[in-house]
Amino acid sequence: MIVLGINAYHGDAAACLVRDGRLVAAAEEERFRRLKHWAGFPSQAIRWCLEEAGATLADVSHVAVNQDAKANLWRKLGFVARRRPELGLILDRVRNKRERMGIAETLEAEMGERFTGEVHAVEHHLAHLGSAYLVSPFDHAVAVSVDGFGDFASAAWGTGRAGHVELDDKVYFPHSLGIFYQALTQFLGFPHYGDEYKVMGLAPYGQPIYLEQMREIVKTGPDGRFELDLAYFRHATEKVEYEWESGEPTVGTLFTAQMEQLLGPRRDPAALLEQRHRDMARSIQAMYEEAFFHLLNALAKRYRLDRLALAGGCAMNSVANGKIYRQTPFREVYVQAAAGDAGGAVGAAFIAWSRIAAAKAPGATSRFAMDHADWGPAFTDEAIGRLIEARRGQLEALGCVAEHVPDAPALCRRTAAAIADGKVVGWFQGRMEWGPRALGNRSILGDPRRADMKDILNSKIKRRESFRPFAPSILREAVGAWFELDHDVPFMMQVFPIRPEQRARIPAVTHVDGTGRLQTVHRETNPLYYELIGAFEALTGVPMVLNTSFNENEPVVCRPEEAFDCFARTRMDVLVLGGWHISRPS
Ligand SMILES: [Fe+2]
């Protein structure tokens, strides 16, 4: 039985396909459309998922979408009656909902096929909880979702047990930690959808001297709850311009003039970063963590469980996630590869599947655990060989040599030597990663030991803000020797302190506060990448490489064509495409 899961008309539109309770394929639409965070109906991702499964729309018996127009209706009506927001705000939301009601019709129109299956509208936060717990290795755990908004709520929690999720309570519109973080990200002059990670990267350069002001904006309350002081925000009373249709999502200004009275003038995106902005970034992050741990500690006390499955856009805050072990009683944390809205496609599909399975065979507990992110498209060496043939002229013009190295250990040794030699290596292998992080399949790799590696990467390819850190991929067994915590982080969703005595050995992946956003690489789930890092360790004594996503101001590359073009237009030194090794003359 096939369940198609969809995240549509939110940022990071995505699709996945679940067959008999097991994930078969999952991908974000942005990778196909080549537009970051693409929002709309994910028709290309759906088409690819069906193709990967060898199925057509006629084979799909259930479609699950992470949105339920009927959810929280009384809350919405109550809000309108009490606060009388500008009519456009509500009309806009109704219009948006109407578009989502016709999922079956849209699917048929986009695919050009009949759909006779059933549509499951799964409430947004229930889908988030499902996207965390239902694909986690846990039998019994607390599940928590924290985001901007979805279905009129911004946070939810409950428990998962024996393959079923129980949602207990929520934080409703207009209160939202995601909106708090997003509004202040705009305030600091980072206007794009998804820019919050820049504030997170900037935070360690400052001091939390604005924390008292932040506590004016966010109030923590009883039972782990939180509220916003709405005087600082526009979204509850005015129409904030959101665009979720067929393109890069955009969000209008979320904060009011009163925010400037509290914090001083907002930063213009073109203005230089001052210490005041760094201090503000640190204070924003500190406030987020305060409210987040306030919630998690209340839930740990309430449920008396020490396992936590986490999702929602805020679950992308890897700095806060990395502190959970020290700030709360939780002893095991699971955050899946696409913790944000894209992951809602997986959550909706597994919620639908768990209901279908329970109806068919009550008490059945067959579980699926997502322990790797390899759910996207893959390409054979033959297909890559044809591409190289087609680009022969371009390769010659660049003076590049392309060789096929079918022996994997030899390819790994050669690539490791190039990395150790200070080269910037594009590493394209196997299935594209599900979720925003490159995890060794669509990655650009460098030497973590070189203090100048960050500048080299930024000058050759990335051209990103100098304050943003690069991340290490480390062999799982080596984590304890290099980091102060020793846990699995397969999806780069937690930042841990690096052991002080090791920091100077790996300056390129050590952030200014001595931390690293690590990816733990496991032999069982990523054998080739494990072998490559092992080869690098054999040469250097360092069991990790610097890993950044394979792209240049665009979505992470999906097809070998995009990887090749990125290599050709930047100053990348080496490109490894499957078994093909291409090097540029130095
Ligand atoms: Fe969400």
Coordinates of C-alpha atoms and ligand atoms in Angstrom, one line a residue:
M1 CA 0.0 0.0 0.0
I2 CA 1.4 3.4 -1.0
V3 CA 0.9 6.6 1.0
L4 CA 2.1 9.8 -0.7
G5 CA 3.0 12.5 1.9
I6 CA 3.0 16.2 0.8
N7 CA 4.0 19.5 2.3
A8 CA 2.4 22.1 0.0
Y9 CA 1.9 25.9 0.2
H10 CA 4.4 26.2 3.0
G11 CA 8.1 27.0 2.6
D12 CA 10.2 24.0 1.6
A13 CA 7.4 22.2 -0.3
A14 CA 8.2 18.5 -0.4
A15 CA 6.9 15.0 -1.1
C16 CA 7.6 11.6 0.1
L17 CA 6.4 8.1 -0.7
V18 CA 5.8 5.4 2.0
R19 CA 5.1 1.8 0.9
D20 CA 3.8 -0.6 3.5
G21 CA 5.0 1.6 6.3
R22 CA 8.5 2.1 5.1
L23 CA 9.9 5.3 3.5
V24 CA 10.9 4.7 -0.1
A25 CA 11.6 8.3 -1.4
A26 CA 11.6 11.9 -0.1
A27 CA 12.7 15.1 -1.7
E28 CA 12.2 18.9 -1.5
E29 CA 10.7 20.6 -4.5
E30 CA 13.4 23.3 -4.4
R31 CA 16.0 20.8 -5.6
F32 CA 14.1 20.2 -8.9
R33 CA 12.9 23.8 -9.4
R34 CA 16.3 25.2 -8.4
L35 CA 14.8 28.0 -6.2
K36 CA 15.6 28.0 -2.5
H37 CA 12.7 27.1 -0.1
W38 CA 10.3 26.8 -3.1
A39 CA 6.7 27.1 -1.8
G40 CA 3.7 25.8 -3.8
F41 CA 2.5 22.5 -4.9
P42 CA 5.4 20.0 -5.1
S43 CA 4.5 18.4 -8.4
Q44 CA 8.1 17.6 -9.5
A45 CA 9.0 16.0 -6.2
I46 CA 5.8 13.9 -6.4
R47 CA 6.5 12.9 -10.0
W48 CA 10.0 11.8 -9.0
C49 CA 8.8 9.9 -5.9
L50 CA 6.4 7.9 -8.0
E51 CA 9.1 7.2 -10.6
E52 CA 11.5 6.1 -7.9
A53 CA 8.9 3.7 -6.5
G54 CA 8.0 2.5 -10.0
A55 CA 4.4 3.6 -9.4
T56 CA 1.8 5.8 -11.0
L57 CA -0.9 8.0 -9.3
A58 CA -3.3 5.1 -9.8
D59 CA -1.2 3.0 -7.4
V60 CA -1.5 5.5 -4.6
S61 CA -4.2 4.6 -2.2
H62 CA -3.7 7.5 0.2
V63 CA -2.4 11.1 0.0
A64 CA -1.6 12.8 3.3
V65 CA -1.0 16.5 3.6
N66 CA 0.3 18.4 6.7
Q67 CA -2.5 20.8 6.8
D68 CA -6.1 20.6 8.1
A69 CA -8.3 23.6 7.2
K70 CA -10.8 22.5 9.8
A71 CA -8.3 22.3 12.7
N72 CA -8.5 24.8 15.5
L73 CA -11.6 26.5 13.8
W74 CA -13.1 27.6 17.1
R75 CA -9.8 29.1 18.1
K76 CA -9.7 31.1 14.8
L77 CA -13.3 32.3 15.1
G78 CA -12.7 33.3 18.8
F79 CA -9.6 35.2 17.8
V80 CA -11.5 37.2 15.1
A81 CA -14.4 37.9 17.5
R82 CA -12.1 39.1 20.3
R83 CA -9.4 41.1 18.4
R84 CA -11.1 42.1 15.2
P85 CA -8.0 42.1 13.1
E86 CA -7.9 43.7 9.7
L87 CA -10.2 41.8 7.4
G88 CA -7.5 41.1 4.9
L89 CA -5.6 39.1 7.4
I90 CA -8.4 36.6 7.7
L91 CA -9.5 36.7 4.1
D92 CA -6.0 35.9 3.1
R93 CA -5.9 32.9 5.3
V94 CA -9.2 31.7 4.1
R95 CA -8.1 32.0 0.4
N96 CA -5.0 30.1 1.3
K97 CA -6.9 27.4 2.9
R98 CA -9.3 27.1 0.0
E99 CA -6.4 26.4 -2.3
R100 CA -5.3 23.6 -0.1
M101 CA -8.7 21.9 0.1
G102 CA -8.5 20.8 -3.5
I103 CA -5.4 18.5 -3.1
A104 CA -7.0 15.7 -5.1
E105 CA -8.0 18.0 -7.9
T106 CA -4.6 19.7 -7.9
L107 CA -2.9 16.3 -8.0
E108 CA -4.9 15.2 -10.9
A109 CA -4.4 18.4 -12.8
E110 CA -0.6 18.4 -12.2
M111 CA 0.0 14.7 -12.9
G112 CA -2.5 14.4 -15.7
E113 CA -3.9 11.2 -14.1
R114 CA -7.0 10.2 -12.2
F115 CA -6.6 9.9 -8.5
T116 CA -9.2 7.6 -6.8
G117 CA -7.5 7.3 -3.4
E118 CA -8.3 8.9 -0.1
V119 CA -7.0 12.3 1.1
H120 CA -5.9 12.7 4.7
A121 CA -5.7 16.2 6.1
V122 CA -3.3 15.9 9.0
E123 CA -3.2 18.9 11.3
H124 CA 0.2 20.8 10.9
H125 CA 1.6 20.2 14.3
L126 CA 0.4 16.6 14.5
A127 CA 2.3 16.0 11.3
H128 CA 5.4 17.7 12.9
L129 CA 5.1 15.4 15.9
G130 CA 4.7 12.4 13.6
S131 CA 7.7 13.5 11.5
A132 CA 9.8 13.2 14.7
Y133 CA 8.5 10.4 16.8
L134 CA 7.1 8.0 14.1
V135 CA 10.5 7.8 12.4
S136 CA 12.6 7.8 15.6
P137 CA 14.1 4.7 17.1
F138 CA 12.1 5.3 20.3
D139 CA 9.2 3.2 21.6
H140 CA 8.1 5.7 24.2
A141 CA 9.1 9.4 24.1
V142 CA 8.0 13.0 24.5
A143 CA 7.3 14.6 21.1
V144 CA 7.6 18.4 20.7
S145 CA 7.0 20.7 17.7
V146 CA 8.0 24.4 17.7
D147 CA 7.7 26.6 14.6
G148 CA 6.4 29.9 13.2
F149 CA 2.9 28.9 12.5
G150 CA 0.9 26.1 11.0
D151 CA -2.9 25.6 11.3
F152 CA -3.1 28.5 13.7
A153 CA -0.7 27.1 16.2
S154 CA 3.1 27.5 16.8
A155 CA 4.0 24.7 19.2
A156 CA 2.6 21.4 20.2
W157 CA 3.5 18.5 22.4
G158 CA 2.4 15.0 23.4
T159 CA 3.8 11.5 23.6
G160 CA 4.5 8.7 21.2
R161 CA 4.1 5.1 22.3
A162 CA 4.2 1.9 20.3
G163 CA 4.0 3.7 17.0
H164 CA 1.1 6.1 17.8
V165 CA 1.2 9.8 18.6
E166 CA -1.0 11.5 21.1
L167 CA -1.0 15.3 20.8
D168 CA -1.9 16.8 24.2
D169 CA -1.7 20.6 23.9
K170 CA -0.6 23.5 21.8
V171 CA 0.4 27.2 21.8
Y172 CA -1.9 29.0 19.5
F173 CA -1.7 32.0 17.2
P174 CA -0.5 34.8 17.7
H175 CA 2.1 33.5 20.2
S176 CA 5.1 31.9 18.6
L177 CA 8.8 31.4 19.3
G178 CA 9.4 31.0 15.5
I179 CA 7.8 34.4 14.8
F180 CA 9.9 36.0 17.6
Y181 CA 13.1 34.6 16.0
Q182 CA 12.0 35.5 12.5
A183 CA 10.9 39.0 13.4
L184 CA 14.2 39.8 15.1
T185 CA 16.1 38.2 12.2
Q186 CA 14.4 40.8 10.0
F187 CA 15.2 43.5 12.5
L188 CA 18.9 42.6 12.3
G189 CA 18.8 43.1 8.5
F190 CA 18.5 39.5 7.3
P191 CA 15.3 39.7 5.3
H192 CA 15.1 36.3 3.5
Y193 CA 13.0 33.3 4.4
G194 CA 15.2 30.9 6.3
D195 CA 17.8 33.5 7.4
E196 CA 17.4 32.7 11.1
Y197 CA 20.6 30.5 11.0
K198 CA 22.6 33.6 10.2
V199 CA 21.5 35.1 13.6
M200 CA 22.4 31.8 15.2
G201 CA 25.9 31.9 13.6
L202 CA 26.4 35.5 14.6
A203 CA 25.3 35.1 18.2
P204 CA 28.6 33.7 19.7
Y205 CA 30.3 36.9 18.7
G206 CA 28.2 38.9 21.1
Q207 CA 27.1 39.1 24.7
P208 CA 23.5 38.7 25.8
I209 CA 23.2 42.2 27.1
Y210 CA 19.7 42.7 25.6
L211 CA 18.2 39.7 27.4
E212 CA 16.1 41.9 29.7
Q213 CA 14.6 43.6 26.6
M214 CA 14.0 40.2 25.0
R215 CA 12.1 39.2 28.2
E216 CA 9.8 42.2 27.5
I217 CA 9.0 40.6 24.1
V218 CA 8.7 37.0 25.1
K219 CA 7.1 36.0 28.5
T220 CA 7.4 32.6 29.8
G221 CA 4.3 31.3 31.7
P222 CA 3.0 28.4 33.7
D223 CA 3.4 24.8 32.5
G224 CA 6.2 25.6 30.1
R225 CA 4.1 28.0 28.0
F226 CA 5.2 31.3 26.5
E227 CA 3.5 34.4 25.1
L228 CA 4.6 37.3 22.9
D229 CA 3.9 41.0 23.9
L230 CA 1.9 41.8 20.8
A231 CA 2.7 45.5 20.9
Y232 CA 6.0 44.5 19.2
F233 CA 4.5 42.5 16.4
R234 CA 2.3 43.2 13.4
H235 CA 1.0 39.7 12.6
A236 CA -1.9 39.6 15.0
T237 CA -3.5 42.9 14.0
E238 CA -2.3 43.7 10.5
K239 CA -1.9 41.9 7.2
V240 CA 1.7 40.7 6.9
E241 CA 2.5 40.0 3.3
Y242 CA 3.2 36.2 3.0
E243 CA 3.8 34.6 -0.4
W244 CA 3.6 30.9 -0.6
E245 CA 2.6 30.4 -4.2
S246 CA 5.0 28.9 -6.8
G247 CA 8.2 30.5 -5.8
E248 CA 10.6 31.5 -3.1
P249 CA 8.6 32.3 0.0
T250 CA 8.6 35.9 1.1
V251 CA 7.4 37.4 4.4
G252 CA 6.6 41.0 5.1
T253 CA 7.9 42.9 8.1
L254 CA 6.7 41.2 11.3
F255 CA 7.7 43.8 13.9
T256 CA 6.2 47.2 14.8
A257 CA 7.9 50.6 15.4
Q258 CA 7.8 49.8 19.1
M259 CA 10.5 47.3 18.6
E260 CA 12.8 50.1 17.6
Q261 CA 11.9 52.0 20.7
L262 CA 13.0 49.1 22.8
L263 CA 16.1 48.0 20.9
G264 CA 17.2 51.1 18.9
P265 CA 17.1 51.4 15.1
R266 CA 16.8 48.3 13.0
R267 CA 19.8 47.3 10.9
D268 CA 19.6 48.0 7.2
P269 CA 20.6 44.8 5.2
A270 CA 23.4 46.8 3.5
A271 CA 24.8 48.3 6.7
L272 CA 27.9 47.0 8.4
L273 CA 27.5 44.7 11.3
E274 CA 28.3 46.4 14.6
Q275 CA 28.9 45.0 18.1
R276 CA 25.4 46.0 19.0
H277 CA 24.0 43.7 16.4
R278 CA 26.2 40.8 17.6
D279 CA 25.0 41.4 21.1
M280 CA 21.4 41.4 19.9
A281 CA 21.9 38.2 18.0
R282 CA 23.3 36.6 21.2
S283 CA 20.3 37.9 23.2
I284 CA 17.8 36.6 20.7
Q285 CA 19.4 33.2 20.8
A286 CA 19.5 33.3 24.6
M287 CA 15.8 34.2 24.8
Y288 CA 14.9 31.5 22.5
E289 CA 16.9 29.0 24.5
E290 CA 15.3 30.2 27.8
A291 CA 11.8 29.7 26.5
F292 CA 12.6 26.5 24.7
F293 CA 14.2 24.9 27.8
H294 CA 11.4 26.3 30.0
L295 CA 9.0 24.3 27.8
L296 CA 11.2 21.1 27.6
N297 CA 11.8 21.1 31.4
A298 CA 8.1 21.4 32.1
L299 CA 7.4 18.5 29.7
A300 CA 10.1 16.3 31.2
K301 CA 8.6 16.8 34.6
R302 CA 5.0 16.2 33.3
Y303 CA 5.7 13.0 31.4
R304 CA 8.7 11.6 33.3
L305 CA 10.3 10.3 30.1
D306 CA 13.9 10.9 29.2
R307 CA 13.6 10.5 25.4
L308 CA 12.7 13.4 23.2
A309 CA 11.6 13.6 19.5
L310 CA 11.7 17.1 18.2
A311 CA 10.4 18.8 15.0
G312 CA 9.2 22.1 13.5
G313 CA 11.2 25.0 12.0
C314 CA 12.7 25.8 15.4
A315 CA 14.1 22.3 15.7
M316 CA 16.6 23.5 13.1
N317 CA 18.2 25.6 15.9
S318 CA 21.1 23.2 16.3
V319 CA 22.8 25.4 18.9
A320 CA 19.8 25.1 21.3
N321 CA 19.3 21.4 20.4
G322 CA 22.9 20.7 21.4
K323 CA 22.3 22.1 24.9
I324 CA 19.3 19.9 25.6
Y325 CA 21.5 17.2 27.4
R326 CA 22.9 19.8 29.8
Q327 CA 19.8 22.0 30.3
T328 CA 17.1 19.4 30.6
P329 CA 16.6 15.8 32.0
F330 CA 16.3 14.4 28.5
R331 CA 19.0 11.8 27.8
E332 CA 18.2 10.9 24.2
V333 CA 17.2 13.3 21.5
Y334 CA 16.0 12.5 18.0
V335 CA 15.7 15.2 15.3
Q336 CA 15.1 13.8 11.8
A337 CA 16.9 15.1 8.7
A338 CA 14.1 17.5 7.6
A339 CA 13.0 18.8 10.9
G340 CA 11.2 21.8 9.4
D341 CA 8.1 22.0 7.2
A342 CA 9.5 19.7 4.5
G343 CA 9.5 17.0 7.1
G344 CA 5.7 17.5 7.5
A345 CA 5.3 15.5 4.3
V346 CA 6.9 12.5 6.1
G347 CA 5.0 13.2 9.3
A348 CA 1.6 13.4 7.5
A349 CA 2.4 10.2 5.6
F350 CA 3.3 8.2 8.7
I351 CA 0.4 9.6 10.8
A352 CA -1.9 8.4 7.9
W353 CA -0.1 5.1 7.8
S354 CA -0.3 4.6 11.6
R355 CA -4.1 5.1 11.4
I356 CA -4.5 2.8 8.5
A357 CA -2.4 0.1 10.1
A358 CA -4.2 0.4 13.4
A359 CA -7.6 0.1 11.7
K360 CA -6.4 -3.0 9.8
A361 CA -4.5 -4.8 12.6
P362 CA -5.0 -3.2 16.0
G363 CA -2.0 -3.5 18.2
A364 CA 0.4 -4.0 15.3
T365 CA 3.6 -2.1 16.1
S366 CA 5.8 -2.5 13.0
R367 CA 8.1 0.5 13.1
F368 CA 10.3 2.3 10.7
A369 CA 13.3 4.4 11.9
M370 CA 15.0 7.0 9.8
D371 CA 18.7 6.5 10.5
H372 CA 20.1 8.1 7.3
A373 CA 19.0 10.8 4.9
D374 CA 19.5 9.0 1.6
W375 CA 16.0 9.3 0.2
G376 CA 16.6 11.4 -2.9
P377 CA 17.6 10.8 -6.5
A378 CA 20.7 8.8 -7.4
F379 CA 22.6 8.6 -10.7
T380 CA 24.7 5.8 -12.1
D381 CA 28.3 6.0 -13.2
E382 CA 27.1 5.3 -16.8
A383 CA 24.8 8.4 -16.7
I384 CA 27.7 10.5 -15.2
G385 CA 30.0 9.1 -17.9
R386 CA 27.6 10.3 -20.6
L387 CA 27.5 13.8 -19.0
I388 CA 31.3 13.9 -19.0
E389 CA 31.4 12.9 -22.6
A390 CA 28.9 15.7 -23.5
R391 CA 31.0 18.2 -21.6
R392 CA 34.3 17.1 -23.0
G393 CA 35.0 20.4 -24.8
Q394 CA 34.3 22.4 -21.6
L395 CA 36.6 20.1 -19.6
E396 CA 39.4 20.6 -22.1
A397 CA 38.9 24.4 -22.1
L398 CA 39.3 24.3 -18.3
G399 CA 42.4 22.1 -18.6
C400 CA 40.7 19.5 -16.5
V401 CA 41.4 15.7 -16.5
A402 CA 38.5 13.3 -16.0
E403 CA 39.3 9.7 -15.0
H404 CA 37.0 6.8 -14.0
V405 CA 38.2 5.2 -10.7
P406 CA 35.9 2.2 -10.2
D407 CA 37.8 1.0 -7.1
A408 CA 36.1 2.8 -4.1
P409 CA 39.0 2.5 -1.6
A410 CA 41.4 3.9 -4.2
L411 CA 38.9 6.8 -5.0
C412 CA 38.7 7.5 -1.3
R413 CA 42.4 7.5 -0.7
R414 CA 43.0 9.8 -3.7
T415 CA 40.2 12.2 -2.6
A416 CA 41.5 12.2 1.0
A417 CA 45.0 13.1 -0.2
A418 CA 43.5 16.0 -2.2
I419 CA 41.7 17.3 0.9
A420 CA 44.8 16.9 3.1
D421 CA 46.6 18.9 0.4
G422 CA 44.3 21.9 1.0
K423 CA 42.1 21.3 -2.1
V424 CA 38.4 22.1 -2.2
V425 CA 36.6 18.9 -3.3
G426 CA 33.1 18.5 -4.6
W427 CA 31.8 15.1 -3.5
F428 CA 28.7 13.8 -5.2
Q429 CA 27.7 10.3 -4.3
G430 CA 24.6 8.1 -4.2
R431 CA 21.2 9.4 -3.3
M432 CA 20.6 13.1 -2.6
E433 CA 20.0 13.9 1.1
W434 CA 16.6 14.5 2.4
G435 CA 16.5 17.8 4.4
P436 CA 18.5 21.0 4.3
R437 CA 21.9 19.5 5.2
A438 CA 24.5 18.0 2.9
L439 CA 25.7 14.8 4.7
G440 CA 28.3 13.4 2.5
N441 CA 26.3 12.8 -0.7
R442 CA 26.1 16.3 -2.1
S443 CA 28.9 18.0 -0.2
I444 CA 31.9 20.2 -0.7
L445 CA 34.8 19.0 1.5
G446 CA 37.9 20.6 2.9
D447 CA 40.7 20.2 5.4
P448 CA 39.5 21.0 9.0
R449 CA 43.1 21.5 10.1
R450 CA 43.7 24.6 8.0
A451 CA 43.0 27.9 9.7
D452 CA 42.6 29.6 6.3
M453 CA 40.1 26.9 4.9
K454 CA 37.1 29.1 5.7
D455 CA 38.5 32.0 3.6
I456 CA 39.6 29.6 0.8
L457 CA 36.0 28.2 0.6
N458 CA 34.5 31.6 0.7
S459 CA 36.8 33.1 -1.9
K460 CA 36.6 30.0 -4.2
I461 CA 32.9 29.2 -4.0
K462 CA 30.7 30.2 -1.1
R463 CA 31.1 34.0 -0.8
R464 CA 29.0 33.8 2.4
E465 CA 29.2 36.0 5.5
S466 CA 32.5 35.6 7.2
F467 CA 30.9 35.1 10.6
R468 CA 29.2 31.8 9.6
P469 CA 31.0 28.6 10.7
F470 CA 31.7 25.5 8.7
A471 CA 30.8 22.1 10.1
P472 CA 32.7 18.8 10.6
S473 CA 31.7 15.3 9.6
I474 CA 33.3 13.0 12.1
L475 CA 33.6 9.2 12.4
R476 CA 31.1 8.1 15.1
E477 CA 33.6 6.3 17.2
A478 CA 35.8 9.4 17.4
V479 CA 33.2 11.8 18.8
G480 CA 34.1 11.4 22.5
A481 CA 37.8 12.1 21.9
W482 CA 37.0 15.4 20.1
F483 CA 33.7 16.7 21.6
E484 CA 32.6 17.2 25.2
L485 CA 29.4 15.2 24.5
D486 CA 29.2 11.8 22.9
H487 CA 25.9 11.2 21.1
D488 CA 24.7 10.3 17.6
V489 CA 24.1 13.4 15.5
P490 CA 23.6 11.8 12.0
F491 CA 21.7 14.8 10.6
M492 CA 23.9 17.7 11.8
M493 CA 21.1 18.9 14.1
Q494 CA 23.1 19.6 17.2
V495 CA 26.1 21.8 18.1
F496 CA 28.4 20.4 20.8
P497 CA 31.4 22.0 22.5
I498 CA 34.7 20.8 21.0
R499 CA 37.2 19.6 23.7
P500 CA 39.4 22.6 24.5
E501 CA 42.6 20.7 23.9
Q502 CA 41.5 19.7 20.4
R503 CA 40.2 23.1 19.2
A504 CA 43.6 24.4 17.8
R505 CA 43.9 21.2 15.7
I506 CA 40.7 21.8 13.8
P507 CA 40.4 25.6 13.4
A508 CA 38.3 25.5 10.2
V509 CA 35.4 23.8 11.9
T510 CA 35.7 25.4 15.4
H511 CA 33.3 28.3 15.8
V512 CA 34.4 31.4 17.8
D513 CA 32.8 29.9 21.0
G514 CA 34.7 26.6 20.7
T515 CA 31.7 24.6 19.3
G516 CA 31.1 22.6 16.2
R517 CA 27.9 21.6 14.4
L518 CA 28.9 18.0 13.9
Q519 CA 27.6 15.2 11.7
T520 CA 28.4 11.7 13.1
V521 CA 29.2 9.4 10.2
H522 CA 28.3 5.8 10.8
R523 CA 29.9 2.9 8.9
E524 CA 26.5 1.1 8.5
T525 CA 24.6 3.9 7.0
N526 CA 27.2 5.9 5.0
P527 CA 30.0 3.4 4.2
L528 CA 31.6 5.3 1.4
Y529 CA 31.8 8.6 3.3
Y530 CA 33.0 6.6 6.3
E531 CA 35.8 5.1 4.2
L532 CA 36.8 8.6 2.8
I533 CA 37.0 10.1 6.3
G534 CA 38.9 7.0 7.5
A535 CA 41.4 7.5 4.6
F536 CA 41.8 11.2 5.7
E537 CA 42.4 10.0 9.3
A538 CA 45.1 7.5 8.1
L539 CA 46.9 10.4 6.4
T540 CA 46.5 13.1 9.0
G541 CA 45.4 11.6 12.4
V542 CA 42.2 13.6 12.2
P543 CA 39.0 11.6 11.9
M544 CA 36.9 14.3 10.3
V545 CA 36.6 16.5 7.3
L546 CA 35.0 19.9 6.8
N547 CA 31.6 19.4 5.1
T548 CA 29.5 22.1 3.5
S549 CA 26.6 21.8 1.1
F550 CA 27.4 21.4 -2.6
N551 CA 25.9 24.6 -4.0
E552 CA 26.7 28.3 -4.7
N553 CA 23.9 30.6 -3.7
E554 CA 21.3 28.1 -5.0
P555 CA 19.6 25.0 -3.6
V556 CA 21.9 22.0 -3.0
V557 CA 22.7 20.3 -6.3
C558 CA 20.5 17.4 -7.2
R559 CA 21.7 16.1 -10.6
P560 CA 25.3 15.6 -11.8
E561 CA 24.7 18.4 -14.4
E562 CA 24.2 20.9 -11.6
A563 CA 27.3 19.6 -9.7
F564 CA 29.4 19.9 -12.9
D565 CA 28.1 23.4 -13.6
C566 CA 28.9 24.5 -10.1
F567 CA 32.4 23.1 -10.4
A568 CA 32.9 24.7 -13.8
R569 CA 31.8 28.2 -12.8
T570 CA 33.6 28.3 -9.4
R571 CA 37.2 27.6 -8.5
M572 CA 36.6 24.2 -7.0
D573 CA 39.8 22.1 -7.3
V574 CA 38.4 18.6 -7.6
L575 CA 35.1 17.1 -8.5
V576 CA 34.2 13.5 -7.6
L577 CA 31.0 12.4 -9.4
G578 CA 30.3 8.9 -8.4
G579 CA 33.4 6.9 -9.6
W580 CA 34.6 9.8 -11.8
H581 CA 37.4 12.0 -10.6
I582 CA 37.9 15.3 -12.3
S583 CA 40.7 17.7 -11.3
R584 CA 41.5 21.2 -12.3
P585 CA 45.1 22.2 -12.9
S586 CA 46.6 24.0 -9.9
Ligands
FE1 FE 5.7 24.1 10.7

